[in-house]
XYZ file of C-alpha atoms in Angstrom:
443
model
C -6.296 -10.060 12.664
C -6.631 -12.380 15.375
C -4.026 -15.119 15.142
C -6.462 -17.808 15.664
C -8.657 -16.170 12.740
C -5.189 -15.416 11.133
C -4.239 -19.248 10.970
C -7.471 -20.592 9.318
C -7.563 -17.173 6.698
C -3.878 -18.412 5.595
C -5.104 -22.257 5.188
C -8.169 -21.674 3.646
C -6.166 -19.252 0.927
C -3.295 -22.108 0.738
C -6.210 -24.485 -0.266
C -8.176 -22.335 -2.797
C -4.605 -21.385 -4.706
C -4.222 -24.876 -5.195
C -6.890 -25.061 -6.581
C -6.716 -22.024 -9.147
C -3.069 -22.181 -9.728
C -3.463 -22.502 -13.349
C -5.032 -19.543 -13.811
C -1.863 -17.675 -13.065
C 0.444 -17.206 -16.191
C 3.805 -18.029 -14.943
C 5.859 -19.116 -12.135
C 9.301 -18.513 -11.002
C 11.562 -21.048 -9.797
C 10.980 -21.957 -5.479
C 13.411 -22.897 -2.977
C 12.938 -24.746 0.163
C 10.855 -21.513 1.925
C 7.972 -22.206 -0.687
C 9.109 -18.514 -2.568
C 11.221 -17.875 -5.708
C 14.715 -17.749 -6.109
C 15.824 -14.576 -4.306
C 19.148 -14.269 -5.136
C 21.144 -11.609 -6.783
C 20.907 -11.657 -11.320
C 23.883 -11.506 -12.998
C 24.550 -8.324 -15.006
C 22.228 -5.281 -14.509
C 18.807 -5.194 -14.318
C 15.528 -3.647 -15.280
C 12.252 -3.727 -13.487
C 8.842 -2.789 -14.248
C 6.589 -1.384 -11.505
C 2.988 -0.415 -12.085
C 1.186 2.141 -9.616
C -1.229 4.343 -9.477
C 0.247 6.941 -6.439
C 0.735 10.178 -7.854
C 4.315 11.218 -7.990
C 5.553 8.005 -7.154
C 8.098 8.641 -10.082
C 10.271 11.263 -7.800
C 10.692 8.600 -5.305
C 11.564 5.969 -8.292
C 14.087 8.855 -9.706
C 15.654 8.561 -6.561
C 16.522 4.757 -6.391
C 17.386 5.052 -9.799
C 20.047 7.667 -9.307
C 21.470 5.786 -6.261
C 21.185 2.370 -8.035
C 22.522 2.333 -11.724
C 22.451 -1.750 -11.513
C 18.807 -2.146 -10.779
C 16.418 0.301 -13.231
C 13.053 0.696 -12.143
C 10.896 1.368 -14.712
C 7.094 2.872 -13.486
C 3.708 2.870 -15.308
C 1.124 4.930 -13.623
C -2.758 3.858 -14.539
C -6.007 3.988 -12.839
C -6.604 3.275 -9.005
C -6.796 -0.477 -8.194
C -10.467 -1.275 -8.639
C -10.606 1.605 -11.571
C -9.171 -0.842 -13.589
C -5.520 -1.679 -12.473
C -6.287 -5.107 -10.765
C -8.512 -6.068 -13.518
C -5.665 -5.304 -15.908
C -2.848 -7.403 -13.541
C -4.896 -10.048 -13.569
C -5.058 -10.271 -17.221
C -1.300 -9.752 -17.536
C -1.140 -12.848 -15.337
C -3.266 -15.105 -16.966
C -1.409 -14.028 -20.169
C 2.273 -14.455 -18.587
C 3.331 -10.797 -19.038
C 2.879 -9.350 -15.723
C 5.162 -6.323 -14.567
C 7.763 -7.352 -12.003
C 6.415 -5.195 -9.246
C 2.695 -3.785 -8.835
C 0.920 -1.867 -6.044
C -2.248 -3.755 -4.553
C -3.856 -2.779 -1.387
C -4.393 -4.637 1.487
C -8.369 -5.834 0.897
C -6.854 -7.236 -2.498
C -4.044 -9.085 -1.892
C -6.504 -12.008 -0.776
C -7.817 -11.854 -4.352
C -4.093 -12.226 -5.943
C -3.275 -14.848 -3.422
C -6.047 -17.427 -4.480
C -5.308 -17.024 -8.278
C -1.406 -17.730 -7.241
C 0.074 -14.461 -8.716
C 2.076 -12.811 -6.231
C 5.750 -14.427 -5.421
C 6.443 -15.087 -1.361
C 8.843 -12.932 -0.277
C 10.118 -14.840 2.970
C 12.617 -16.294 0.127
C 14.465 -13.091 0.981
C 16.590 -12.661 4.197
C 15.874 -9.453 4.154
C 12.380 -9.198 3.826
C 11.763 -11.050 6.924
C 14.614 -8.833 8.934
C 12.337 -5.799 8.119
C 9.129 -6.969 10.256
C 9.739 -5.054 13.048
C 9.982 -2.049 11.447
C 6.266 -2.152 10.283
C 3.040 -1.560 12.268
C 2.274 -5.190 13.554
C -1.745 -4.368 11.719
C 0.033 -3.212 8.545
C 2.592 -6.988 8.505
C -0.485 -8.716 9.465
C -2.402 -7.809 6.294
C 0.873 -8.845 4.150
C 1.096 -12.143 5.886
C -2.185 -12.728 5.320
C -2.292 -14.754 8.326
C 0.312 -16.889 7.924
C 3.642 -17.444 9.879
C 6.052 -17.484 7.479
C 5.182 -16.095 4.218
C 5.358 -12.413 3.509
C 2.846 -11.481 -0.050
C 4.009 -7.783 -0.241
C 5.777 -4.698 1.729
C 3.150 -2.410 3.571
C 3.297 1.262 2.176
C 0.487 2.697 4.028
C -2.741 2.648 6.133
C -5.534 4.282 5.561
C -7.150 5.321 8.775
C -10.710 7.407 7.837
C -11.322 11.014 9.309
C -13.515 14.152 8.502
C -12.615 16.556 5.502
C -14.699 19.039 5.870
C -14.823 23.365 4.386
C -14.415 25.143 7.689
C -14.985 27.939 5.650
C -18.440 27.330 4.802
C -19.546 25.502 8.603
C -18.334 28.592 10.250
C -19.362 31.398 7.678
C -23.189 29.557 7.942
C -22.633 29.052 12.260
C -23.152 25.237 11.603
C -20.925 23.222 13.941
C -18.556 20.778 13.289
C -20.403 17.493 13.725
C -18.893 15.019 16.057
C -21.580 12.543 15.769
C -23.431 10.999 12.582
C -27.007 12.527 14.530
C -25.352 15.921 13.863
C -23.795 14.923 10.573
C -27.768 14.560 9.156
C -28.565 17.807 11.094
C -25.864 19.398 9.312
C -27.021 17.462 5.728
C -29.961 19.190 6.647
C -28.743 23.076 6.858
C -26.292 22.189 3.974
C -29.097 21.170 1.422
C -31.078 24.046 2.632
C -28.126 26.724 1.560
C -27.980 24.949 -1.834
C -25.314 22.708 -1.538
C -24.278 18.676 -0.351
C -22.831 17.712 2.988
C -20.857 15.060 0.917
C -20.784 13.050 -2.042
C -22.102 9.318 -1.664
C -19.641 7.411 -4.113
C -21.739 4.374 -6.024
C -17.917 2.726 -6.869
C -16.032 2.791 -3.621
C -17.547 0.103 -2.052
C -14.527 0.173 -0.108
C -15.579 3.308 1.124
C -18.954 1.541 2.465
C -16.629 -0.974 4.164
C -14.423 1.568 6.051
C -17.993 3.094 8.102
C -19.203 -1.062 8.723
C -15.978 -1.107 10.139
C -16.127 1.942 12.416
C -19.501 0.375 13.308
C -18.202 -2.677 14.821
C -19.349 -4.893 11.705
C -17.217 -7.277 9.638
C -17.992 -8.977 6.125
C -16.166 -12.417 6.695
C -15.342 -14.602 9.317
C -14.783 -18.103 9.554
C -14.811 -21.014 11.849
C -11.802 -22.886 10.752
C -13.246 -24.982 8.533
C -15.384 -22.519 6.102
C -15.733 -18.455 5.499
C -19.006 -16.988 6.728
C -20.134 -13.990 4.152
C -22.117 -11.729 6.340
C -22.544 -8.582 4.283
C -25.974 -7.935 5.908
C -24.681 -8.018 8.984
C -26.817 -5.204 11.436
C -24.097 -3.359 11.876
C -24.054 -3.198 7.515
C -27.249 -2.648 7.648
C -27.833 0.128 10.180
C -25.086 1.882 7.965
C -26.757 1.087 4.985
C -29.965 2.276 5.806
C -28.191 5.557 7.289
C -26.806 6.548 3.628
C -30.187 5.284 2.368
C -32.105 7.677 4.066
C -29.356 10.732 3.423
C -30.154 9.693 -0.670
C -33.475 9.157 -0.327
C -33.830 12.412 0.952
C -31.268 14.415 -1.667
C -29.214 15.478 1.059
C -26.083 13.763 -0.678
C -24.822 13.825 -4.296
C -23.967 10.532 -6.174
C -21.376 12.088 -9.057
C -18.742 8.777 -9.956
C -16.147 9.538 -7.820
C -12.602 10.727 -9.125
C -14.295 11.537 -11.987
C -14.023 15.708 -13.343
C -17.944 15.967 -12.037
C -16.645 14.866 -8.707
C -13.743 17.165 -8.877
C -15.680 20.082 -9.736
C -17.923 19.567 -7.200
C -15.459 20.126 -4.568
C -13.892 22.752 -6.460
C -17.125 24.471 -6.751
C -18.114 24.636 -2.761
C -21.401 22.376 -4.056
C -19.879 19.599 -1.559
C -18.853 20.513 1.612
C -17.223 17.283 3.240
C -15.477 14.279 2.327
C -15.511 10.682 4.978
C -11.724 9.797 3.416
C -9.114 8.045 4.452
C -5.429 9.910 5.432
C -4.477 9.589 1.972
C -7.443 11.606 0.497
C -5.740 14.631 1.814
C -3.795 14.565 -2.064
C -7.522 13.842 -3.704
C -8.655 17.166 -2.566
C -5.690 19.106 -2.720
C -5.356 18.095 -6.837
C -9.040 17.855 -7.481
C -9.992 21.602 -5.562
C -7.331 23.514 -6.075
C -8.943 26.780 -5.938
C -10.572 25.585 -2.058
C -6.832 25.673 -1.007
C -6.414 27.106 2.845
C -10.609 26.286 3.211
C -10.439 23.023 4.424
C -9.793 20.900 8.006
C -9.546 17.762 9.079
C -11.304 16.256 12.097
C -12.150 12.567 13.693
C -14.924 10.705 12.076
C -18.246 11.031 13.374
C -19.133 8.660 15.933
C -21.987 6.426 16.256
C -23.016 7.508 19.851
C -21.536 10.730 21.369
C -18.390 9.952 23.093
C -17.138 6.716 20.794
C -13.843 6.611 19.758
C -14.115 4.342 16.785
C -12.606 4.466 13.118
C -12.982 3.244 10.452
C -9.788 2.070 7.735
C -10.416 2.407 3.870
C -7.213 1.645 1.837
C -3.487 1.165 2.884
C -1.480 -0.225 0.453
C 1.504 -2.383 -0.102
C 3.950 -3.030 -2.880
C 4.101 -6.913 -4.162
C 5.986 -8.940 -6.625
C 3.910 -11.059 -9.079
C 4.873 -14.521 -9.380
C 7.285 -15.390 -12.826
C 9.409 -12.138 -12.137
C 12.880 -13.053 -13.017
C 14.530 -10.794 -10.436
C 12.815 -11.760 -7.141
C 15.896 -10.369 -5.172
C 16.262 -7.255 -6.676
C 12.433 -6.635 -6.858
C 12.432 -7.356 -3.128
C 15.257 -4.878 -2.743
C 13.702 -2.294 -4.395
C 10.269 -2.745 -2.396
C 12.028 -2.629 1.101
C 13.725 0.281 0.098
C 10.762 2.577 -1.312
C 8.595 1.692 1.847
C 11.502 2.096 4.472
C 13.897 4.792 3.131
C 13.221 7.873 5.000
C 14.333 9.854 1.759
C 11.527 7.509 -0.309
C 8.920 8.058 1.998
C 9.290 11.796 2.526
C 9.274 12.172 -0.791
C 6.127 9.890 -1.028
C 4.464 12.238 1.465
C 5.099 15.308 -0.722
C 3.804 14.434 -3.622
C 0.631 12.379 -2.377
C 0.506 12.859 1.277
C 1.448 9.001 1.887
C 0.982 7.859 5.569
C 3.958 5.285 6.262
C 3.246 1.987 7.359
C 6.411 2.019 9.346
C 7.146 3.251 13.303
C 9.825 5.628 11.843
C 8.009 6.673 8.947
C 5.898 8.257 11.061
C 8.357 10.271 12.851
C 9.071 11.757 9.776
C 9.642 15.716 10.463
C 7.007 16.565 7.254
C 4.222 14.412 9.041
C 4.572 17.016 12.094
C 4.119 20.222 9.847
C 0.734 22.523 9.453
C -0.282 21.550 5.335
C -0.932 24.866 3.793
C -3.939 23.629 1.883
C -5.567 22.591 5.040
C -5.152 26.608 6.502
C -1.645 25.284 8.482
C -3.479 22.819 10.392
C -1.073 19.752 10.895
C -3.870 16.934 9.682
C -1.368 14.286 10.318
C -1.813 14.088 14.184
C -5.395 13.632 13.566
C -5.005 10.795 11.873
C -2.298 9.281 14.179
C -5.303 9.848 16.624
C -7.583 7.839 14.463
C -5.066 5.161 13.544
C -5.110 3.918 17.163
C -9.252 4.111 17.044
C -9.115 1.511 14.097
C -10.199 -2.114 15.115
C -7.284 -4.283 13.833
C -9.555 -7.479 13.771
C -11.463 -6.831 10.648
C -11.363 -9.870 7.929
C -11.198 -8.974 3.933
C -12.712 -11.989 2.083
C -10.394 -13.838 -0.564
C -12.556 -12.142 -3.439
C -13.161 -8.872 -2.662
C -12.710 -7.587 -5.951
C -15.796 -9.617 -7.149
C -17.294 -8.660 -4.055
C -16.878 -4.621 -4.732
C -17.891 -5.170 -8.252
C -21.288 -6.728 -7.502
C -22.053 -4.171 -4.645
C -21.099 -1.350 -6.472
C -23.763 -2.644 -9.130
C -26.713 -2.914 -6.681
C -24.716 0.694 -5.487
C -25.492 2.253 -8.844
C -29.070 1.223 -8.593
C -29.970 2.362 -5.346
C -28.713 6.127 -6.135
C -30.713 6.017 -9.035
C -33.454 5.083 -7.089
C -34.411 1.990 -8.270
C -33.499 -0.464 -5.323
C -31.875 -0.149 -1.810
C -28.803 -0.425 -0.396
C -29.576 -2.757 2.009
C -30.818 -4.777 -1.365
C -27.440 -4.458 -3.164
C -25.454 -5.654 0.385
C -28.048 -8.796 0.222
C -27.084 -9.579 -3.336
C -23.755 -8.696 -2.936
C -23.666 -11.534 -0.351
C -25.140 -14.073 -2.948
C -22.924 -13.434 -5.506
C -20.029 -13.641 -3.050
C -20.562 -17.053 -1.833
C -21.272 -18.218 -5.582
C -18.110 -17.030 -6.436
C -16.459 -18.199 -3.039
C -18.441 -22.151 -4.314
C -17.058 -22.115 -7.741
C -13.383 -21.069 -6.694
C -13.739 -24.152 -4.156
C -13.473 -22.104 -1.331
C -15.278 -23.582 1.489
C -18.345 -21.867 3.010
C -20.737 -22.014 5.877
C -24.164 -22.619 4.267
């Protein structure tokens, strides 16, 4: 984010957790930093961790093995807005959070304004590590401050092209390089039976990565009060793209990461997936008999010759506030998003993109995949990681948000509104719920 954009984001969060501070469930003990007590517990210890990245307990095994004083203890569940953020905030509201939990970058805002994540500039360390991050993937920890730290940047999610190369060559349809072609090719698709892609009605997220690509942004604000702009024209002209593609049955609308959706894949019915680097794992567990069939290329571009991405996702690992072993938590955070054993072994199981410099040196990130026919994916996305406009603002409630839009979402691929129509109400509800949290907002 912009720094001056940066500076007003962190006071207008500072202001609405003071105000909802009591909806948190517990609170550890601060020192003159504003964070908890980082300093080493006596004795050993045991931490919980919740997450939902598949495989994540190889890497855990590893610290573990190499630390016999400091237990780490994962619980795997449901993707973030599947019902993992819903559940943290309940366990934080009734006192029992886990010690550690993974939250991505568009929801640490949310977790910040209910006053459940600890500040991790307490620790020495923590604040040492900066410069071994992606300045865009700090940024979105720091939520725009200059001296607090809310959680240690895993990943980034810069968005591509999955597509069956099998199936666009066998049929002599082309690659499409622009989202002109990408209807063309919708076109051809439908006509042979099948779906150019899969328009998700719950990963509003999703939506958010192609307004971004498109130059659009949700929230800004002035320094006094957030402007919601959800119907932006840049929203818009994407909504009213996808509109048209449903309107017209050229996508399918199964839930995603649901067995339909998997099948789908699995089946050849879709053909392409708009992801995100870390979607590489989605399709690789979910179509396991499509392995060697697929490639990756850049996303399509709004005018021939753009060089514009999107980002959907990126993750980072944070500490929710009344943990007990702040230092050790801390520890254990740096060291499963730095450690070049931890984050190779993160890359195996579910093709994590590092949100370090060195992390993405990493030998594996340099290697053909097998499932994608040898082609070494990663080097596209390094490509569309520098395409990705780091200025883009997430909103202090964007779980709400996601929730409300995914409901208009649901009703406009059963055909009973628009999308454009869920984006407007979307925007409604989000300033209602930006008014009642006393967040202040441009009328």
């Amino acid at each position: 984010m912009r720094k001056t954009t940066r500076a007003v984001t962190a006071a207008l969060l500072a202001t609405a957790a003071l105000t909802v501070a009591g909806c948190a469930g517990g609170s550890g003990s601060t020192d003159a930093s504003g964070g908890g007590d980082c300093t080493p517990s006596e004795g050993d210890v045991t931490l919980s961790f919740t997450s939902w990245i598949p495989g994540i307990e190889d890497a855990v095994a590893i610290w573990n093995e190499e630390n016999p004083e400091i237990q780490v203890e994962v619980q795997t569940g449901p993707s973030g807005n599947a019902g993992t953020y819903q559940n943290f905030f309940n366990q934080l509201e009734a006192g029992n959070a886990p010690d550690l939990g993974q939250i991505e970058y568009d929801a640490l805002p949310n977790f910040r304004v209910q006053d459940g994540l600890e500040d991790l500039a307490a620790c020495e360390e923590v604040l040492a590590a900066e410069d071994q991050f992606l300045p865009w993937t700090w940024g979105q920890v720091t939520l725009g401050t200059e001296s607090e730290v809310y959680g240690i940047p895993q990943d980034q999610g810069p968005m591509g092209l999955f597509y069956r190369s099998d199936l666009f060559e066998q049929n002599g349809i082309a690659v499409p390089t622009t989202w002109e072609e990408y209807r063309e090719a919708a076109v051809k698709v439908r006509e042979l039976g099948g779906y150019i892609t899969n328009f998700s009605q719950t990963d509003i997220n999703q939506f958010a990565g192609f307004v971004w690509q498109a130059g659009g942004e949700w929230f800004a604000n002035d320094g006094e009060s957030w402007t919601v702009d959800l119907t932006s024209p840049e929203s818009v002209k994407v909504a009213d793209y996808w509109q048209d593609l449903l309107e017209n049955d050229l996508v399918s609308t199964y839930p995603a990461w649901t067995d339909e959706w998997n099948n789908a894949y699995n089946s050849s019915e879709v053909w392409t997936w708009n992801s995100a680097v870390w979607g590489a794992n989605s399709i690789l567990s979910g179509a396991p008999d499509t392995s060697g069939k697929w490639s990756v290329a850049l996303a399509p571009q709004w005018e021939s010759g753009e060089e514009a991405a999107g980002n959907w996702g990126g993750s980072s690992v944070a500490v929710f506030n009344g943990t007990d072993h702040l230092y050790e938590a801390a520890k254990f955070a740096l060291w499963l998003n730095t450690d070049s054993e931890a984050l190779t072994s993160l890359n195996a199981t579910a093709q994590i993109y590092p949100a370090t410099t060195a992390g993405l040196e990493l030998p594996a990130l340099a290697e053909g995949v097998e499932f994608y026919g040898g082609q070494a994916i990663y080097e596209v996305f390094a490509q569309a990681a520098t395409q990705v406009n780091p200025d883009f603002v997430w909103g202090p409630t964007m779980t709400q948000t996601y929730a409300d839009v995914s409901d208009g979402f649901k009703a406009a691929a059963s055909g009973s509104e628009t999308l454009a129509d869920a984006l407007a109400g979307g925007q409604e509800s989000t300033i209602e719920a930006l008014k009642a949290q006393s967040i202040p907002v441009a009328e």
